[in-house]
Amino acid sequence: MTSLSCPFCGVRELAEFAFHKTLPNAGDDPLSAVYLRINQVDDSHEYWQHVRGCRAWLKARRNPSTGEVLEMNLLGAVTS
Amino acid sequence: MPLARRHYSALALLRARWAGSRYWRPLWTGRTLKDHYDVVIVGAGGHGLATAYHLARDHGIKRIAILEKRLVGYGNVGRNTTIVRSNYLLPENHYFYEDALRRWGTLSRDLNYNVMYSPRGVVDLAVSEDEIPAMARRGNALRLAGIDAELLDVAALERAYPQLAPRRVRRFPLAGALVQARGGTVRHDAVAWGYARAASALGVDIIEDCEVTGVRSHADVAEGVETTRGYVRAERILFATAGHTGMIGTMLGVPLPIETHLLQAMVSEPIKPFLDTVMVSVFPGHGETYLSQSDRGGLVMGGHLDGFPSYTREGTWDRMQDVVAGAVDLFPQLAGVKIVRQWAGTNDMTMDGSPIIDRCRYDNVFLNAGWCYGGFKTIPASGAACATLVATGTAPDLIKGYALSRFATGHLLDEPGYGPFPVRL
Ligand SMILES: Cc1cc2nc3c(=O)[nH]c(=O)nc-3n(C[C@H](O)[C@H](O)[C@H](O)COP(=O)(O)OP(=O)(O)OC[C@H]3O[C@@H](n4cnc5c(N)ncnc54)[C@H](O)[C@@H]3O)c2cc1C
Ligand SMILES: [Zn+2]
């Protein structure tokens, strides 16, 4: 993984983006929501931000075992 | 029955000189997997091997197996930048890390294997005046605990490390440093091999190429592990799987406060003796670089995590650039030196940056994990303490703070104060 594609800005260097957290929360209680993580080996759902670009919040699907980006959408946008 | 190991000594070298290379024996011998053990340890990294060694040596447990999905030393124990130190701020951490640092001092003798502990000092550089009060606070906390720490101003830094030439014009001017003189480096491969050899000599079965794929249980007691070489019954099970602990959480059906992130390291072509210490520098909003020079002359360098969950062991290009740029900012004289190798390891990042040594899910299943990017330096302390937990069922005081329950009760050990994220935005 050397770059990511922002829905607004197009393909930009990875250094412009920041990973925030995986989705969904492990549970609804505070412990699960804040601290626990569901380990997603090949299809990880994540919040990212184009923090050194347009600063849009993004929702990604990636394969952490290969580095492949499966989907990258604006947070809140409807995905198929 | 495996051949007895050779005791290493000057005399043994002389003997081998006459007996030829056949004098030497394999460090650990390939044993066959039995179908029942008192303790099964999953993962032959530093923590699994050291725990096995202490279980056999200190607690007299006879039937121990270490099951390793690849080979001894192929995990993070053989991928790290070999730095050891105990200059952590929080008491729960610094007493534990100090116990490890003291053990490094005698480990070569204990294992009869030279792990090349080199107390060359660890120098944490400050690149702004604002960092000095935080360093002073950490240094004072350490000194109160009887751990060495020395705060240097720019003039003292210049005298101690002339290669830095602190007054040089640089992007981040140096403001001082916190030094731990007893910190330094240890040869990582030797740690894996030395513990494996010593554990094997005490009768521990080290089984390579054997992946644990599941846990069998009955009425909330774990009974054994499914492996790629068949089912193995076990009275107790310890997972010491470092970067793959997230997968163990899935296997046990419990989400853990762990995310898997990559950390990379790189080494330069060999150059003449240049740096006789470990230098660490965090550049605000930019990155981090730590470097030391190996005995072969290569500069061993590392920095921040890549910053997102990954199992690829590849490492991103931009993080490598950060690390190198930081090194050249510190030492412009390195600008022409070539990087010859780069690699990455998967790190079991916890949500407070501190480890977990505790029971997990079952009364007879234990977890030794959450070592983040700093678990090499703790191996000797972790092995001794974790063995006590597994053998007696009670955690010794030194690791009481590392219970899983701290995430529920709020007793977090968050050294840098980041909050519940392995990386900052
Ligand atoms: C680039 C880098 C630099 C670092 N630098 C430092 C440093 O300077 N100082 C420091 O203190 N720490 C450092 N660390 C951290 C340190 O290396 C690790 O925290 C520590 O080695 C982890 O513990 P371990 O040795 O037991 O892990 P490992 O050696 O990774 O052992 C875990 C083993 O478990 C095996 N395993 C996993 N799942 C299974 C399964 N299902 N069945 C069977 N076997 C399994 C793996 O194959 C592996 O061999 C660094 C790490 C990296 C990646
Ligand atoms: Zn953008």
XYZ file of C-alpha atoms and ligand atoms in Angstrom:
559
model
C 0.000 0.000 0.000
C 1.635 3.248 -1.138
C -1.398 5.413 -1.879
C -5.114 5.682 -1.218
C -7.891 7.140 -3.285
C -9.942 9.935 -1.715
C -13.422 10.350 -3.240
C -12.766 14.108 -3.465
C -9.071 14.362 -4.221
C -8.275 11.204 -6.161
C -5.191 9.057 -5.642
C -2.872 10.588 -3.049
C 0.162 9.440 -1.117
C -0.537 7.251 1.884
C 1.197 9.757 4.186
C -1.743 12.156 3.684
C -4.184 9.728 5.293
C -4.663 8.649 8.879
C -6.276 5.439 10.054
C -8.609 5.959 13.010
C -10.451 2.822 14.129
C -11.897 -0.462 12.968
C -15.651 -1.084 12.672
C -17.990 -2.249 14.056
C -17.533 -1.928 17.817
C -17.092 -5.220 19.621
C -20.237 -4.476 21.659
C -22.417 -1.668 22.967
C -20.992 -1.396 26.471
C -18.252 1.216 27.015
C -15.470 -1.389 27.434
C -16.259 -3.034 24.099
C -16.920 0.200 22.268
C -13.743 1.936 23.384
C -11.129 -0.734 23.998
C -11.956 -4.077 22.437
C -11.413 -4.863 18.788
C -12.785 -7.464 16.440
C -9.795 -8.870 14.608
C -10.510 -8.721 10.866
C -7.902 -10.704 8.993
C -8.952 -10.277 5.371
C -11.858 -7.846 5.260
C -11.389 -4.969 7.658
C -13.916 -2.148 7.922
C -12.283 1.067 9.087
C -12.586 4.809 9.649
C -9.896 6.862 7.952
C -9.387 10.578 7.453
C -7.721 12.438 4.591
C -6.066 14.426 7.330
C -3.312 16.114 5.312
C -5.655 16.807 2.384
C -9.318 17.764 2.261
C -9.816 16.385 5.814
C -12.851 14.335 4.762
C -13.750 11.384 6.962
C -13.690 8.125 5.067
C -14.918 4.596 5.458
C -12.620 1.929 4.065
C -12.683 -1.785 3.452
C -9.219 -3.282 3.242
C -7.588 -6.690 3.313
C -4.950 -6.468 6.079
C -3.352 -9.726 4.964
C -2.575 -8.481 1.450
C -2.765 -4.685 1.751
C -5.425 -4.529 -0.943
C -7.995 -1.707 -0.670
C -11.433 -3.125 -1.395
C -13.514 0.057 -1.038
C -13.081 3.682 -0.020
C -16.121 5.874 0.514
C -17.102 9.076 2.226
C -18.291 8.440 5.748
C -22.067 8.421 5.703
C -22.295 7.738 1.979
C -24.407 4.760 0.965
C -22.365 1.749 -0.118
C -23.569 -1.122 -2.249
C 17.032 -39.478 22.984
C 18.738 -36.284 21.896
C 22.460 -35.984 22.361
C 23.526 -33.986 25.410
C 24.344 -30.406 24.574
C 27.877 -29.132 24.792
C 28.714 -26.687 27.544
C 30.206 -23.599 25.911
C 33.577 -22.522 27.272
C 37.099 -21.704 26.166
C 37.951 -25.359 26.806
C 35.127 -26.464 24.526
C 36.547 -24.293 21.761
C 39.923 -26.000 22.204
C 38.315 -29.449 22.196
C 36.371 -28.617 19.055
C 39.591 -27.482 17.441
C 40.873 -31.061 17.711
C 37.624 -32.971 17.371
C 36.478 -31.112 14.259
C 33.123 -29.536 13.538
C 31.262 -32.725 14.471
C 32.031 -31.833 18.083
C 29.178 -29.293 18.068
C 25.595 -30.448 18.542
C 22.395 -28.816 17.284
C 21.194 -26.113 19.697
C 17.828 -27.796 20.105
C 16.891 -31.109 18.690
C 13.820 -31.981 16.692
C 11.585 -33.923 19.061
C 8.394 -35.644 18.097
C 5.095 -34.262 19.247
C 3.524 -36.272 22.060
C -0.211 -36.395 22.591
C -0.331 -35.000 26.122
C 1.534 -32.258 28.002
C 1.342 -30.444 31.326
C 1.848 -27.143 29.541
C 1.516 -26.339 25.856
C 3.010 -23.013 24.834
C 1.910 -21.588 21.508
C 4.602 -19.504 19.791
C 8.386 -19.937 19.920
C 9.236 -16.260 20.137
C 11.204 -14.759 22.979
C 8.308 -14.856 25.432
C 7.224 -18.429 24.722
C 10.781 -19.741 24.894
C 11.689 -17.835 28.059
C 8.492 -18.944 29.794
C 9.188 -22.582 28.887
C 12.717 -22.273 30.232
C 11.522 -20.874 33.566
C 8.657 -23.368 33.874
C 11.165 -26.195 33.541
C 13.988 -24.637 35.543
C 12.158 -22.853 38.383
C 8.955 -24.857 38.712
C 10.114 -28.331 37.815
C 7.385 -28.889 35.243
C 8.409 -31.865 33.152
C 6.127 -32.187 30.172
C 6.250 -28.917 28.247
C 5.841 -28.354 24.514
C 6.319 -25.204 22.482
C 4.346 -25.313 19.251
C 5.593 -22.906 16.576
C 3.849 -22.463 13.267
C 7.032 -21.481 11.442
C 10.570 -21.672 12.821
C 12.172 -20.556 16.072
C 13.189 -16.926 15.714
C 11.156 -16.095 12.590
C 8.753 -13.829 14.468
C 9.438 -10.479 16.062
C 12.147 -11.863 18.307
C 14.334 -11.956 15.193
C 12.961 -8.776 13.586
C 13.456 -6.103 16.214
C 16.039 -3.350 16.541
C 17.494 -5.022 19.674
C 17.143 -2.060 22.035
C 16.847 -2.772 25.765
C 16.114 -0.141 28.437
C 13.936 0.379 31.502
C 13.278 4.122 31.372
C 9.473 3.942 31.496
C 7.507 6.527 33.448
C 4.800 4.484 35.184
C 5.747 2.404 38.264
C 3.885 -0.690 37.010
C 6.103 -0.546 33.952
C 9.450 0.624 35.229
C 9.831 -1.998 37.958
C 9.012 -4.736 35.472
C 11.295 -3.391 32.728
C 14.033 -2.874 35.323
C 13.724 -6.501 36.404
C 14.328 -7.410 32.759
C 17.288 -5.062 32.401
C 18.964 -6.596 35.470
C 18.410 -10.071 34.058
C 20.023 -9.119 30.724
C 23.192 -8.470 32.700
C 23.496 -12.114 33.748
C 21.600 -13.885 30.984
C 24.638 -14.999 28.984
C 25.910 -16.821 32.052
C 22.501 -18.199 33.019
C 21.930 -19.653 29.561
C 25.591 -20.475 28.862
C 25.029 -18.630 25.589
C 26.444 -15.247 24.645
C 23.517 -12.902 24.007
C 25.912 -9.969 23.587
C 24.264 -7.534 26.017
C 25.922 -4.225 25.256
C 25.095 -1.503 27.824
C 26.057 1.251 25.430
C 23.440 3.693 26.719
C 20.128 4.867 25.317
C 19.941 8.589 24.568
C 16.445 10.086 24.244
C 16.934 13.371 22.465
C 14.725 16.405 23.039
C 14.164 18.560 19.973
C 12.420 21.404 21.786
C 12.676 23.086 25.182
C 9.101 22.004 25.865
C 10.155 18.356 26.041
C 12.667 18.959 28.829
C 10.162 19.199 31.717
C 8.536 15.907 30.657
C 11.960 14.294 30.440
C 12.912 15.658 33.854
C 9.696 14.243 35.292
C 10.383 10.817 33.800
C 14.018 10.940 34.940
C 12.994 11.874 38.489
C 10.396 9.104 38.627
C 13.062 6.633 37.526
C 15.659 7.836 40.018
C 13.120 7.601 42.834
C 12.661 3.967 41.841
C 16.403 3.374 41.923
C 16.746 3.272 38.128
C 19.493 5.268 36.446
C 18.580 8.338 34.427
C 20.542 11.430 33.585
C 19.276 14.677 32.087
C 21.781 16.396 29.789
C 21.664 19.982 28.597
C 22.984 20.936 25.170
C 26.537 21.574 26.370
C 26.729 18.200 28.123
C 25.203 16.503 25.082
C 27.858 18.060 22.887
C 30.637 16.851 25.156
C 29.273 13.320 25.457
C 28.359 12.785 21.794
C 30.546 14.927 19.540
C 29.232 13.197 16.413
C 25.921 14.990 17.066
C 27.462 18.491 17.058
C 24.291 19.813 18.734
C 24.837 23.421 17.694
C 24.698 22.559 14.013
C 21.827 24.272 12.181
C 19.164 21.622 11.755
C 15.453 21.470 11.180
C 14.802 20.395 14.772
C 17.492 21.950 17.027
C 18.512 19.730 19.937
C 17.522 20.921 23.392
C 18.955 18.180 25.606
C 18.578 14.495 26.329
C 17.567 11.917 28.900
C 20.149 9.161 29.068
C 19.917 5.672 30.510
C 23.504 4.474 30.612
C 22.623 0.832 31.390
C 20.314 0.609 28.399
C 21.743 -0.665 25.155
C 21.389 -3.587 22.781
C 21.233 -7.381 22.918
C 21.710 -9.680 19.950
C 18.121 -10.733 19.214
C 18.768 -14.026 17.380
C 21.035 -15.150 20.193
C 18.196 -14.616 22.653
C 15.914 -16.953 20.699
C 18.641 -19.547 20.143
C 19.998 -19.332 23.693
C 16.600 -19.828 25.333
C 15.673 -22.577 22.858
C 18.911 -24.423 23.592
C 18.532 -24.053 27.364
C 14.845 -25.054 27.339
C 15.559 -28.034 25.110
C 18.312 -29.169 27.478
C 15.751 -29.108 30.310
C 13.514 -31.444 28.320
C 11.140 -28.999 26.641
C 9.825 -30.242 23.280
C 10.226 -27.505 20.668
C 8.018 -28.430 17.734
C 8.426 -26.260 14.642
C 6.111 -26.123 11.634
C 3.120 -26.819 13.896
C 0.317 -24.258 13.843
C -2.326 -24.173 16.532
C -5.724 -23.784 14.873
C -8.189 -24.230 17.717
C -8.851 -24.962 21.381
C -10.998 -27.881 22.520
C -12.911 -27.377 25.734
C -15.438 -29.096 27.916
C -17.565 -27.431 30.596
C -15.495 -24.252 30.480
C -12.174 -26.021 30.887
C -9.768 -26.095 27.963
C -8.635 -29.653 27.255
C -6.174 -29.265 24.441
C -5.271 -27.668 21.142
C -5.995 -28.585 17.545
C -2.852 -28.273 15.448
C -1.758 -28.874 11.889
C -0.075 -32.004 13.290
C -3.112 -33.281 15.122
C -4.788 -32.862 18.482
C -2.655 -32.351 21.604
C -4.068 -32.638 25.121
C -2.856 -30.033 27.609
C -3.441 -29.305 31.289
C -2.577 -25.666 30.703
C -2.182 -23.598 27.556
C -0.197 -20.406 27.121
C -0.528 -18.223 24.049
C 2.665 -16.244 23.426
C 1.855 -15.361 19.845
C 2.776 -11.646 19.783
C 1.593 -10.123 16.484
C -0.910 -12.908 15.881
C -2.722 -12.591 19.189
C -5.697 -10.933 17.484
C -6.255 -14.246 15.717
C -6.089 -16.047 19.040
C -8.881 -13.771 20.270
C -10.967 -14.923 17.308
C -10.051 -18.543 18.076
C -11.131 -18.188 21.722
C -14.175 -16.141 20.811
C -13.164 -13.095 22.871
C -12.457 -9.677 21.382
C -9.166 -8.395 22.826
C -7.946 -4.814 23.357
C -5.446 -5.424 20.571
C -4.935 -4.216 17.009
C -2.232 -5.611 14.736
C 0.084 -2.978 13.266
C 3.333 -3.109 11.337
C 6.620 -1.765 12.566
C 9.530 -1.713 10.196
C 13.262 -1.606 10.606
C 16.138 -1.159 8.212
C 19.885 -1.452 8.147
C 22.533 0.435 6.201
C 25.673 -0.787 4.510
C 28.500 -1.245 7.051
C 30.422 1.920 7.861
C 33.345 2.633 10.183
C 32.631 2.928 13.944
C 30.504 6.040 14.250
C 27.867 5.647 16.948
C 28.641 3.928 20.263
C 25.193 4.388 21.780
C 21.497 4.153 20.891
C 19.963 7.460 19.802
C 16.228 8.052 19.883
C 14.570 11.145 18.515
C 10.886 11.983 18.135
C 10.199 14.801 15.700
C 6.893 16.472 16.516
C 4.281 15.979 13.829
C 6.825 14.310 11.618
C 8.038 10.956 12.801
C 10.513 9.172 14.942
C 13.949 7.728 14.358
C 16.058 5.519 16.556
C 19.380 4.149 15.493
C 22.369 2.215 16.690
C 25.376 0.691 14.994
C 25.745 -3.062 14.882
C 29.052 -4.813 15.479
C 29.263 -5.400 11.745
C 29.050 -1.630 11.171
C 25.524 -1.338 9.776
C 23.243 1.338 11.168
C 20.102 -0.330 12.486
C 17.153 2.059 12.297
C 13.488 2.154 13.102
C 10.686 4.588 13.818
C 6.918 4.796 14.214
C 4.336 2.183 13.329
C 3.069 2.217 9.766
C -0.211 3.310 11.268
C -3.009 0.933 10.220
C -3.921 -2.716 10.840
C -1.844 -5.091 8.729
C -0.513 -8.620 8.657
C 1.571 -8.159 5.495
C 5.031 -7.744 7.073
C 5.912 -5.404 4.210
C 6.240 -1.900 5.569
C 5.272 1.258 3.721
C 7.606 3.409 1.717
C 6.646 6.702 3.379
C 7.441 5.426 6.861
C 10.842 4.285 5.656
C 11.420 7.785 4.258
C 10.471 9.336 7.630
C 12.964 7.179 9.469
C 15.781 7.897 7.048
C 14.989 11.635 6.922
C 15.118 11.713 10.719
C 18.477 9.965 10.761
C 19.932 12.385 8.230
C 18.527 15.346 10.134
C 20.369 14.133 13.242
C 23.535 13.168 11.393
C 23.858 14.977 8.034
C 27.138 13.120 7.556
C 25.050 9.958 6.905
C 23.334 11.373 3.812
C 25.324 9.253 1.336
C 25.017 5.955 3.225
C 22.905 3.299 1.515
C 20.106 1.246 3.077
C 20.705 -2.399 2.202
C 17.842 -4.217 3.930
C 14.370 -3.350 5.182
C 11.744 -5.539 6.841
C 8.665 -5.329 9.067
C 7.008 -7.279 11.859
C 3.402 -7.520 13.034
C 2.926 -5.915 16.423
C 0.233 -6.737 18.963
C -0.684 -3.152 19.863
C -2.795 -2.813 22.997
C -5.110 0.107 23.649
C -2.875 1.513 26.376
C 0.492 0.461 24.963
C 1.272 -1.885 27.865
C 1.379 -5.705 27.838
C -1.154 -8.300 28.991
C -0.088 -11.307 31.056
C -3.193 -12.941 32.418
C -5.731 -15.718 32.139
C -7.974 -15.528 29.122
C -11.446 -17.018 28.691
C -10.646 -20.303 30.511
C -9.132 -20.830 33.938
C -6.308 -22.878 32.408
C -5.598 -20.701 29.360
C -3.107 -17.864 29.654
C -2.131 -14.975 27.453
C 1.299 -13.388 27.222
C 0.826 -10.646 24.670
C 0.351 -6.983 23.929
C 4.070 -6.395 23.611
C 3.497 -3.665 21.070
C 6.788 -2.466 19.611
C 8.706 -2.898 22.849
C 8.551 -6.492 23.982
C 12.041 -7.647 23.147
C 13.599 -5.888 26.119
C 11.213 -7.572 28.566
C 11.773 -11.188 27.551
C 13.771 -12.360 30.614
C 11.375 -10.730 33.117
C 8.290 -11.852 31.253
C 9.523 -15.447 31.066
C 10.153 -15.647 34.809
C 6.923 -13.919 35.875
C 4.694 -15.631 33.336
C 6.075 -19.036 34.340
C 5.064 -18.283 37.935
C 1.560 -17.367 36.806
C 1.166 -20.513 34.693
C 2.709 -22.825 37.302
C 1.005 -21.467 40.431
C -2.088 -19.798 39.015
C -1.227 -16.546 40.786
C 0.353 -13.548 39.109
C 3.476 -12.287 40.913
C 3.337 -8.622 42.033
C 5.588 -7.556 39.184
C 2.887 -8.299 36.592
C -0.298 -7.614 38.593
C -0.750 -4.415 36.590
C -0.866 -6.371 33.333
C -4.251 -7.985 33.965
C -6.823 -7.892 31.175
C -9.389 -6.496 33.603
C -7.636 -3.121 33.653
C -9.452 -2.117 30.473
C -12.789 -2.674 32.214
C -11.817 -1.017 35.493
C -9.961 1.923 33.994
C -6.576 1.124 35.553
C -4.807 1.702 32.247
C -1.059 1.918 31.854
C -0.945 4.526 29.122
C 2.717 5.684 29.101
C 2.418 8.398 26.447
C -1.190 9.344 27.279
C -2.549 8.809 23.774
C -5.906 7.404 24.790
C -7.357 4.175 23.440
C -5.590 4.141 20.067
C -2.365 2.423 19.078
C -1.551 5.365 16.794
C -2.250 9.074 16.945
C -4.041 10.887 14.160
C 10.797 -3.801 13.467
C 10.646 -4.064 14.936
C 11.523 -3.462 15.826
C 11.404 -3.679 17.196
N 12.338 -3.126 18.022
C 12.300 -3.405 19.351
C 13.317 -2.916 20.212
O 14.262 -2.238 19.772
N 13.232 -3.206 21.534
C 12.204 -3.940 22.040
O 12.172 -4.146 23.241
N 11.242 -4.454 21.239
C 11.268 -4.208 19.907
N 10.299 -4.728 19.078
C 9.206 -5.516 19.659
C 9.597 -6.963 19.935
O 10.320 -7.512 18.866
C 8.322 -7.791 20.188
O 7.490 -7.115 21.108
C 8.631 -9.164 20.775
O 9.656 -9.820 20.064
C 7.346 -9.995 20.741
O 7.445 -11.162 21.494
P 8.015 -12.562 20.935
O 9.482 -12.477 20.792
O 7.519 -13.617 21.825
O 7.287 -12.596 19.503
P 7.524 -13.485 18.209
O 8.948 -13.755 17.968
O 6.744 -12.816 17.113
O 6.832 -14.859 18.625
C 5.497 -15.215 18.403
C 5.513 -16.541 17.687
O 4.233 -17.105 17.694
C 4.081 -17.851 16.501
N 2.661 -18.076 16.296
C 1.684 -17.156 16.096
N 0.492 -17.737 15.954
C 0.696 -19.085 16.089
C -0.162 -20.217 16.044
N -1.491 -20.119 15.849
N 0.388 -21.454 16.229
C 1.730 -21.590 16.427
N 2.575 -20.550 16.476
C 2.074 -19.301 16.308
C 4.718 -16.948 15.465
O 5.079 -17.673 14.296
C 5.925 -16.422 16.225
O 7.107 -17.161 16.010
C 10.381 -4.509 17.695
C 9.496 -5.125 16.803
C 9.619 -4.925 15.434
C 8.682 -5.595 14.484
Zn -9.411 14.268 0.104
